[in-house]
PDB file of C-alpha atoms in Angstrom:
ATOM      1  CA  LEU A 216     211.026 140.138  88.017  1.00 79.00           C
ATOM      2  CA  LEU A 217     207.511 140.830  86.596  1.00 78.00           C
ATOM      3  CA  THR A 218     207.543 137.535  84.574  1.00 75.00           C
ATOM      4  CA  VAL A 219     208.609 135.619  87.550  1.00 68.00           C
ATOM      5  CA  LEU A 220     206.231 136.747  89.997  1.00 65.00           C
ATOM      6  CA  ASN A 221     203.104 136.340  87.434  1.00 70.00           C
ATOM      7  CA  ASP A 222     204.199 132.550  86.604  1.00 64.00           C
ATOM      8  CA  PRO A 223     201.428 130.486  88.465  1.00 59.00           C
ATOM      9  CA  THR A 224     203.918 127.391  88.096  1.00 56.00           C
ATOM     10  CA  ALA A 225     206.524 129.171  90.239  1.00 56.00           C
ATOM     11  CA  ALA A 226     204.158 129.763  93.192  1.00 54.00           C
ATOM     12  CA  ALA A 227     205.159 127.222  96.380  1.00 58.00           C
ATOM     13  CA  VAL A 228     202.288 124.956  96.752  1.00 69.00           C
ATOM     14  CA  ASN A 229     203.612 123.191  99.718  1.00 93.00           C
ATOM     15  CA  THR A 230     203.249 125.796 101.800  1.00 96.00           C
ATOM     16  CA  VAL A 231     200.038 127.274 103.544  1.00 97.00           C
ATOM     17  CA  SER A 232     199.045 130.373 105.041  1.00 97.00           C
ATOM     18  CA  ILE A 233     198.056 130.456 108.901  1.00 98.00           C
ATOM     19  CA  THR A 234     196.677 133.116 111.018  1.00 98.00           C
ATOM     20  CA  ILE A 235     196.962 133.406 114.772  1.00 98.00           C
ATOM     21  CA  VAL A 236     194.520 136.324 115.826  1.00 97.00           C
ATOM     22  CA  GLU A 237     194.699 138.075 119.094  1.00 96.00           C
ATOM     23  CA  GLY A 238     193.155 136.209 122.049  1.00 92.00           C
ATOM     24  CA  ASP A 239     193.361 132.791 120.578  1.00 95.00           C
ATOM     25  CA  TRP A 240     194.556 130.155 123.154  1.00 96.00           C
ATOM     26  CA  ALA A 241     197.360 127.592 122.611  1.00 97.00           C
ATOM     27  CA  LYS A 242     195.065 125.012 121.953  1.00 96.00           C
ATOM     28  CA  ASP A 243     193.082 127.083 118.992  1.00 95.00           C
ATOM     29  CA  ILE A 244     196.777 127.781 117.594  1.00 98.00           C
ATOM     30  CA  ALA A 245     197.439 123.965 117.857  1.00 98.00           C
ATOM     31  CA  ALA A 246     194.351 122.975 116.500  1.00 97.00           C
ATOM     32  CA  LYS A 247     194.680 125.301 113.426  1.00 98.00           C
ATOM     33  CA  ILE A 248     198.277 124.329 112.407  1.00 98.00           C
ATOM     34  CA  GLU A 249     197.000 120.496 112.745  1.00 98.00           C
ATOM     35  CA  ALA A 250     194.115 121.360 110.214  1.00 98.00           C
ATOM     36  CA  GLU A 251     197.032 122.593 107.519  1.00 97.00           C
ATOM     37  CA  THR A 252     200.035 120.632 108.093  1.00 98.00           C
ATOM     38  CA  ASN A 253     201.500 117.350 109.045  1.00 97.00           C
ATOM     39  CA  VAL A 254     201.953 118.429 112.971  1.00 98.00           C
ATOM     40  CA  THR A 255     199.417 116.931 115.432  1.00 98.00           C
ATOM     41  CA  ALA A 256     197.887 119.160 118.337  1.00 98.00           C
ATOM     42  CA  ASP A 257     199.200 117.095 120.537  1.00 98.00           C
ATOM     43  CA  GLU A 258     202.595 117.321 119.250  1.00 98.00           C
ATOM     44  CA  LEU A 259     202.843 121.192 119.660  1.00 98.00           C
ATOM     45  CA  LEU A 260     200.901 121.211 122.993  1.00 98.00           C
ATOM     46  CA  THR A 261     203.459 118.870 124.176  1.00 98.00           C
ATOM     47  CA  LEU A 262     206.686 120.784 122.701  1.00 98.00           C
ATOM     48  CA  TRP A 263     205.019 124.014 124.079  1.00 98.00           C
ATOM     49  CA  ASN A 264     204.855 122.266 127.317  1.00 98.00           C
ATOM     50  CA  ASP A 265     208.554 121.163 127.348  1.00 98.00           C
ATOM     51  CA  ALA A 266     210.706 122.886 129.803  1.00 97.00           C
ATOM     52  CA  ASP A 267     213.998 121.902 128.814  1.00 97.00           C
ATOM     53  CA  TYR A 268     213.421 122.498 125.369  1.00 98.00           C
ATOM     54  CA  LEU A 269     211.995 125.895 126.148  1.00 98.00           C
ATOM     55  CA  ALA A 270     215.121 126.624 128.408  1.00 97.00           C
ATOM     56  CA  SER A 271     217.440 125.537 125.714  1.00 97.00           C
ATOM     57  CA  LEU A 272     216.074 128.479 123.895  1.00 98.00           C
ATOM     58  CA  LYS A 273     216.717 131.465 126.077  1.00 97.00           C
ATOM     59  CA  ASP A 274     219.509 132.642 124.311  1.00 96.00           C
ATOM     60  CA  ARG A 275     217.740 133.182 121.229  1.00 97.00           C
ATOM     61  CA  TYR A 276     214.627 134.545 122.621  1.00 98.00           C
ATOM     62  CA  ALA A 277     215.044 136.779 125.550  1.00 97.00           C
ATOM     63  CA  PHE A 278     211.462 136.568 126.363  1.00 98.00           C
ATOM     64  CA  ILE A 279     211.688 133.170 127.580  1.00 98.00           C
ATOM     65  CA  THR A 280     212.606 133.194 131.417  1.00 97.00           C
ATOM     66  CA  ASP A 281     212.280 131.107 134.108  1.00 96.00           C
ATOM     67  CA  GLU A 282     209.348 132.409 135.581  1.00 96.00           C
ATOM     68  CA  MET A 283     207.536 130.873 133.018  1.00 96.00           C
ATOM     69  CA  PHE A 284     208.203 127.533 134.065  1.00 97.00           C
ATOM     70  CA  SER A 285     206.006 127.585 137.055  1.00 94.00           C
ATOM     71  CA  ASP A 286     204.223 124.235 138.027  1.00 93.00           C
ATOM     72  CA  SER A 287     200.847 126.560 138.164  1.00 95.00           C
ATOM     73  CA  VAL A 288     201.217 127.319 134.333  1.00 97.00           C
ATOM     74  CA  ARG A 289     198.644 125.139 132.185  1.00 95.00           C
ATOM     75  CA  ILE A 290     201.029 125.965 129.007  1.00 97.00           C
ATOM     76  CA  TYR A 291     204.458 127.458 129.327  1.00 98.00           C
ATOM     77  CA  LEU A 292     204.214 128.909 125.727  1.00 98.00           C
ATOM     78  CA  GLU A 293     200.445 130.555 126.363  1.00 98.00           C
ATOM     79  CA  GLY A 294     200.732 134.087 125.814  1.00 98.00           C
ATOM     80  CA  TYR A 295     204.281 134.133 123.902  1.00 98.00           C
ATOM     81  CA  LEU A 296     202.534 132.691 120.364  1.00 98.00           C
ATOM     82  CA  MET A 297     202.444 135.942 118.921  1.00 98.00           C
ATOM     83  CA  PRO A 298     199.268 136.837 116.548  1.00 98.00           C
ATOM     84  CA  ASP A 299     200.295 137.389 112.721  1.00 98.00           C
ATOM     85  CA  THR A 300     200.029 135.329 109.743  1.00 98.00           C
ATOM     86  CA  TYR A 301     202.773 132.621 109.286  1.00 98.00           C
ATOM     87  CA  ILE A 302     203.577 130.735 106.056  1.00 97.00           C
ATOM     88  CA  PHE A 303     204.479 127.236 106.784  1.00 98.00           C
ATOM     89  CA  TYR A 304     205.405 124.105 104.958  1.00 97.00           C
ATOM     90  CA  LYS A 305     202.726 121.307 104.942  1.00 97.00           C
ATOM     91  CA  GLU A 306     205.207 118.830 105.649  1.00 97.00           C
ATOM     92  CA  THR A 307     207.228 120.252 108.824  1.00 97.00           C
ATOM     93  CA  ASP A 308     207.721 119.512 112.106  1.00 98.00           C
ATOM     94  CA  ALA A 309     206.537 121.030 115.728  1.00 98.00           C
ATOM     95  CA  LYS A 310     210.090 122.789 116.327  1.00 98.00           C
ATOM     96  CA  SER A 311     210.328 124.531 112.920  1.00 98.00           C
ATOM     97  CA  VAL A 312     206.518 125.752 113.466  1.00 98.00           C
ATOM     98  CA  THR A 313     207.304 127.008 117.303  1.00 98.00           C
ATOM     99  CA  GLU A 314     210.408 128.754 116.232  1.00 98.00           C
ATOM    100  CA  LYS A 315     208.789 130.587 113.611  1.00 98.00           C
ATOM    101  CA  ILE A 316     206.339 131.802 115.709  1.00 98.00           C
ATOM    102  CA  LEU A 317     208.725 132.514 118.338  1.00 98.00           C
ATOM    103  CA  ASP A 318     210.741 134.478 115.978  1.00 98.00           C
ATOM    104  CA  GLN A 319     208.000 136.762 115.676  1.00 98.00           C
ATOM    105  CA  THR A 320     207.136 137.213 119.593  1.00 98.00           C
ATOM    106  CA  GLU A 321     210.734 138.232 119.575  1.00 98.00           C
ATOM    107  CA  ILE A 322     210.321 141.225 116.830  1.00 98.00           C
ATOM    108  CA  VAL A 323     207.463 142.429 118.845  1.00 98.00           C
ATOM    109  CA  PHE A 324     209.309 142.046 122.465  1.00 98.00           C
ATOM    110  CA  GLU A 325     212.389 144.079 120.997  1.00 97.00           C
ATOM    111  CA  LYS A 326     210.167 147.071 120.486  1.00 97.00           C
ATOM    112  CA  TYR A 327     209.102 146.964 124.046  1.00 97.00           C
ATOM    113  CA  LYS A 328     211.937 145.103 125.845  1.00 97.00           C
ATOM    114  CA  GLN A 329     213.170 148.744 127.502  1.00 97.00           C
ATOM    115  CA  GLN A 330     210.073 149.668 128.358  1.00 97.00           C
ATOM    116  CA  ILE A 331     209.212 146.246 130.255  1.00 97.00           C
ATOM    117  CA  ALA A 332     212.911 146.593 131.667  1.00 97.00           C
ATOM    118  CA  ASP A 333     211.867 150.029 133.267  1.00 97.00           C
ATOM    119  CA  SER A 334     208.563 148.923 134.472  1.00 96.00           C
ATOM    120  CA  ARG A 335     207.949 147.670 137.903  1.00 95.00           C
ATOM    121  CA  TYR A 336     206.600 143.917 136.610  1.00 97.00           C
ATOM    122  CA  SER A 337     208.921 141.275 135.122  1.00 97.00           C
ATOM    123  CA  THR A 338     208.383 140.101 131.350  1.00 98.00           C
ATOM    124  CA  HIS A 339     206.188 137.469 132.360  1.00 98.00           C
ATOM    125  CA  GLN A 340     203.999 139.690 134.335  1.00 98.00           C
ATOM    126  CA  ILE A 341     203.511 142.136 131.253  1.00 98.00           C
ATOM    127  CA  PHE A 342     202.706 139.391 129.115  1.00 98.00           C
ATOM    128  CA  THR A 343     199.844 137.924 131.816  1.00 98.00           C
ATOM    129  CA  LEU A 344     198.010 141.238 132.532  1.00 98.00           C
ATOM    130  CA  ALA A 345     198.446 141.857 128.680  1.00 98.00           C
ATOM    131  CA  SER A 346     196.436 138.602 127.702  1.00 98.00           C
ATOM    132  CA  ILE A 347     193.835 139.715 130.431  1.00 97.00           C
ATOM    133  CA  VAL A 348     193.544 143.376 128.760  1.00 97.00           C
ATOM    134  CA  GLN A 349     193.322 141.742 125.290  1.00 96.00           C
ATOM    135  CA  TYR A 350     190.456 139.246 126.283  1.00 92.00           C
ATOM    136  CA  GLU A 351     188.733 142.134 128.442  1.00 93.00           C
ATOM    137  CA  ALA A 352     189.015 145.090 125.129  1.00 92.00           C
ATOM    138  CA  SER A 353     187.948 145.049 121.852  1.00 87.00           C
ATOM    139  CA  THR A 354     189.419 148.694 121.294  1.00 94.00           C
ATOM    140  CA  GLU A 355     192.922 149.850 121.779  1.00 95.00           C
ATOM    141  CA  GLU A 356     191.442 152.910 123.971  1.00 96.00           C
ATOM    142  CA  ASP A 357     189.335 150.487 126.364  1.00 96.00           C
ATOM    143  CA  MET A 358     192.599 148.320 126.806  1.00 97.00           C
ATOM    144  CA  LYS A 359     194.432 151.291 127.522  1.00 98.00           C
ATOM    145  CA  MET A 360     191.615 152.201 130.150  1.00 98.00           C
ATOM    146  CA  ILE A 361     191.684 148.769 131.301  1.00 97.00           C
ATOM    147  CA  ALA A 362     195.342 148.344 132.076  1.00 98.00           C
ATOM    148  CA  GLY A 363     194.821 151.482 134.137  1.00 98.00           C
ATOM    149  CA  VAL A 364     192.286 149.831 135.991  1.00 98.00           C
ATOM    150  CA  PHE A 365     193.958 146.791 136.952  1.00 98.00           C
ATOM    151  CA  TYR A 366     196.869 148.797 137.848  1.00 98.00           C
ATOM    152  CA  ASN A 367     195.163 150.535 140.226  1.00 98.00           C
ATOM    153  CA  ARG A 368     193.802 147.268 141.890  1.00 98.00           C
ATOM    154  CA  LEU A 369     197.094 145.648 141.864  1.00 98.00           C
ATOM    155  CA  ASN A 370     198.579 148.926 143.715  1.00 97.00           C
ATOM    156  CA  ILE A 371     196.531 148.527 146.721  1.00 97.00           C
ATOM    157  CA  ASP A 372     196.440 144.397 146.583  1.00 97.00           C
ATOM    158  CA  MET A 373     192.505 144.473 145.399  1.00 97.00           C
ATOM    159  CA  ALA A 374     191.875 141.490 143.599  1.00 97.00           C
ATOM    160  CA  LEU A 375     191.739 142.246 139.550  1.00 97.00           C
ATOM    161  CA  GLN A 376     188.181 140.117 139.784  1.00 95.00           C
ATOM    162  CA  SER A 377     188.410 139.436 136.009  1.00 94.00           C
ATOM    163  CA  SER A 378     185.457 136.877 134.889  1.00 89.00           C
ATOM    164  CA  VAL A 379     187.788 136.142 131.927  1.00 91.00           C
ATOM    165  CA  THR A 380     190.540 134.473 133.982  1.00 94.00           C
ATOM    166  CA  VAL A 381     187.613 132.129 135.250  1.00 92.00           C
ATOM    167  CA  CYS A 382     186.750 131.557 131.811  1.00 90.00           C
ATOM    168  CA  TYR A 383     190.530 130.339 130.993  1.00 92.00           C
ATOM    169  CA  ALA A 384     190.680 128.742 134.638  1.00 92.00           C
ATOM    170  CA  ILE A 385     187.427 126.383 133.614  1.00 90.00           C
ATOM    171  CA  ASP A 386     188.695 126.045 130.153  1.00 84.00           C
ATOM    172  CA  PHE A 387     185.271 127.017 128.799  1.00 71.00           C
ATOM    173  CA  GLU A 388     185.213 126.518 124.774  1.00 68.00           C
ATOM    174  CA  LYS A 389     185.416 130.332 123.311  1.00 64.00           C
ATOM    175  CA  GLN A 390     182.864 129.329 120.803  1.00 57.00           C
ATOM    176  CA  THR A 391     180.241 128.773 123.395  1.00 56.00           C
ATOM    177  CA  ASP A 392     181.607 130.712 126.739  1.00 53.00           C
ATOM    178  CA  ASN A 393     179.504 133.864 127.624  1.00 62.00           C
ATOM    179  CA  TRP A 394     180.672 136.205 130.249  1.00 61.00           C
ATOM    180  CA  THR A 395     177.422 135.138 132.509  1.00 69.00           C
ATOM    181  CA  ALA A 396     178.983 131.243 132.536  1.00 73.00           C
ATOM    182  CA  CYS A 397     182.085 133.194 133.657  1.00 76.00           C
ATOM    183  CA  GLU A 398     180.589 135.291 136.231  1.00 74.00           C
ATOM    184  CA  VAL A 399     178.495 132.804 138.035  1.00 78.00           C
ATOM    185  CA  ASN A 400     181.451 130.344 138.508  1.00 83.00           C
ATOM    186  CA  ASN A 401     183.640 132.853 140.583  1.00 85.00           C
ATOM    187  CA  ASP A 402     184.432 130.505 143.373  1.00 88.00           C
ATOM    188  CA  PHE A 403     185.858 127.803 141.143  1.00 90.00           C
ATOM    189  CA  GLU A 404     189.027 126.726 142.724  1.00 91.00           C
ATOM    190  CA  SER A 405     192.105 127.427 140.245  1.00 94.00           C
ATOM    191  CA  PRO A 406     195.316 129.946 140.631  1.00 95.00           C
ATOM    192  CA  TYR A 407     194.184 131.717 137.370  1.00 96.00           C
ATOM    193  CA  ASN A 408     191.098 132.697 139.237  1.00 95.00           C
ATOM    194  CA  THR A 409     191.178 136.355 140.004  1.00 96.00           C
ATOM    195  CA  TYR A 410     188.239 136.570 142.527  1.00 95.00           C
ATOM    196  CA  LYS A 411     189.718 133.920 144.509  1.00 95.00           C
ATOM    197  CA  TYR A 412     193.579 134.750 144.847  1.00 96.00           C
ATOM    198  CA  THR A 413     194.605 138.639 144.720  1.00 96.00           C
ATOM    199  CA  GLY A 414     197.708 139.558 142.284  1.00 96.00           C
ATOM    200  CA  LEU A 415     198.083 138.051 138.666  1.00 98.00           C
ATOM    201  CA  PRO A 416     197.355 134.589 137.722  1.00 97.00           C
ATOM    202  CA  PRO A 417     200.455 132.193 137.219  1.00 97.00           C
ATOM    203  CA  GLY A 418     200.748 132.926 133.624  1.00 98.00           C
ATOM    204  CA  PRO A 419     198.799 134.691 130.592  1.00 98.00           C
ATOM    205  CA  ILE A 420     195.464 133.156 129.757  1.00 96.00           C
ATOM    206  CA  MET A 421     195.590 133.932 125.939  1.00 96.00           C
ATOM    207  CA  ASN A 422     197.804 135.155 123.380  1.00 98.00           C
ATOM    208  CA  PRO A 423     197.881 138.677 123.213  1.00 98.00           C
ATOM    209  CA  GLY A 424     198.987 141.159 120.564  1.00 97.00           C
ATOM    210  CA  SER A 425     201.118 144.161 120.350  1.00 97.00           C
ATOM    211  CA  ALA A 426     198.329 146.430 121.123  1.00 97.00           C
ATOM    212  CA  ALA A 427     197.598 144.763 124.130  1.00 98.00           C
ATOM    213  CA  LEU A 428     201.662 144.905 125.319  1.00 98.00           C
ATOM    214  CA  ASP A 429     201.482 148.570 124.286  1.00 98.00           C
ATOM    215  CA  ALA A 430     198.299 149.059 126.677  1.00 98.00           C
ATOM    216  CA  VAL A 431     199.754 147.295 129.820  1.00 98.00           C
ATOM    217  CA  LEU A 432     203.084 149.489 128.955  1.00 98.00           C
ATOM    218  CA  ASN A 433     201.227 152.913 128.403  1.00 98.00           C
ATOM    219  CA  PRO A 434     197.907 152.585 130.599  1.00 98.00           C
ATOM    220  CA  THR A 435     195.583 155.405 130.431  1.00 97.00           C
ATOM    221  CA  THR A 436     195.619 156.726 134.290  1.00 97.00           C
ATOM    222  CA  SER A 437     192.362 157.451 135.852  1.00 97.00           C
ATOM    223  CA  ASN A 438     190.883 156.921 139.654  1.00 97.00           C
ATOM    224  CA  TYR A 439     188.782 153.968 138.002  1.00 97.00           C
ATOM    225  CA  TYR A 440     188.454 150.669 139.889  1.00 97.00           C
ATOM    226  CA  TYR A 441     185.590 149.212 138.275  1.00 96.00           C
ATOM    227  CA  PHE A 442     184.468 148.876 134.538  1.00 94.00           C
ATOM    228  CA  MET A 443     181.795 146.554 132.770  1.00 88.00           C
ATOM    229  CA  ALA A 444     180.657 146.719 128.823  1.00 85.00           C
ATOM    230  CA  ASP A 445     177.403 147.154 127.643  1.00 81.00           C
ATOM    231  CA  VAL A 446     177.207 143.350 126.480  1.00 74.00           C
ATOM    232  CA  TYR A 447     173.663 143.592 125.446  1.00 77.00           C
ATOM    233  CA  GLY A 448     173.770 147.146 123.743  1.00 77.00           C
ATOM    234  CA  ASP A 449     176.855 148.488 121.877  1.00 80.00           C
ATOM    235  CA  GLY A 450     179.448 146.687 123.998  1.00 80.00           C
ATOM    236  CA  ALA A 451     180.570 150.070 125.251  1.00 89.00           C
ATOM    237  CA  VAL A 452     182.331 150.165 128.391  1.00 93.00           C
ATOM    238  CA  HIS A 453     181.796 152.062 131.544  1.00 94.00           C
ATOM    239  CA  TYR A 454     183.854 152.832 134.121  1.00 94.00           C
ATOM    240  CA  ALA A 455     183.317 153.471 137.992  1.00 96.00           C
ATOM    241  CA  GLU A 456     185.402 155.175 140.811  1.00 96.00           C
ATOM    242  CA  THR A 457     183.494 153.184 143.535  1.00 96.00           C
ATOM    243  CA  TYR A 458     181.408 149.941 143.737  1.00 95.00           C
ATOM    244  CA  GLN A 459     178.057 151.736 144.024  1.00 95.00           C
ATOM    245  CA  GLU A 460     178.673 153.358 140.888  1.00 94.00           C
ATOM    246  CA  HIS A 461     179.694 150.306 139.232  1.00 94.00           C
ATOM    247  CA  GLU A 462     176.224 148.722 140.700  1.00 93.00           C
ATOM    248  CA  ALA A 463     174.506 151.507 138.936  1.00 94.00           C
ATOM    249  CA  ASN A 464     175.991 150.957 135.711  1.00 90.00           C
ATOM    250  CA  VAL A 465     175.227 147.123 136.160  1.00 88.00           C
ATOM    251  CA  GLN A 466     171.907 147.746 137.008  1.00 90.00           C
ATOM    252  CA  LYS A 467     171.675 150.421 134.156  1.00 88.00           C
ATOM    253  CA  TYR A 468     173.011 148.459 131.218  1.00 82.00           C
ATOM    254  CA  LEU A 469     173.235 144.539 132.435  1.00 77.00           C
ATOM    255  CA  ARG A 470     169.472 144.050 134.366  1.00 70.00           C
TER     256      ARG A 470
END
């Protein structure tokens, strides 16, 4: 075995390693795959928006539900492309690539399947909220805290007012966007804009990892309804129960 494993001529030279990171957009993932294989980004994005193809996979992947196929959803598989490192053949096809990723999503989904079934929210809603939490938080502790804040808002039909949903609505390039660009466009017309519309957006706004899913299923309970990150300092997230307390945090850390 050691002889074979140490033989460089036995290595698979026709494969590539591609890493999907937490927070990648579907279009980012498609571009990564296009750069390393013969499959184009357009082929992948077209397939990821093919309702008939995806519906045919329902028996194979339990997380695929009719709720994904809303007319308002930008990309049906946004949020369901599980972050991980994948090995693909350089010469392959869009379906093989897609189903390899979805196989990993199913593995993670199975871990949380019962918790999702026991929650008040659908699979699609859980993945959607997890995507927002993923975008908003950088640590697992803050993911759980922020998930709890969002549940507090949802429970009283209070708008989530998450600027990251505006980033997705406007389709800012993630290399150039920043929190101020999203904040100043909170009147942008889109069903994804959680300043204009209460409840969750039509679908996920990025692809969350396992930690974000865990956070929305096991949130930290609090009386907080507001939070903000010290983007000019150490990045710490500060929470508040009232708008007045939140404004004081904004004045202290962002002005």
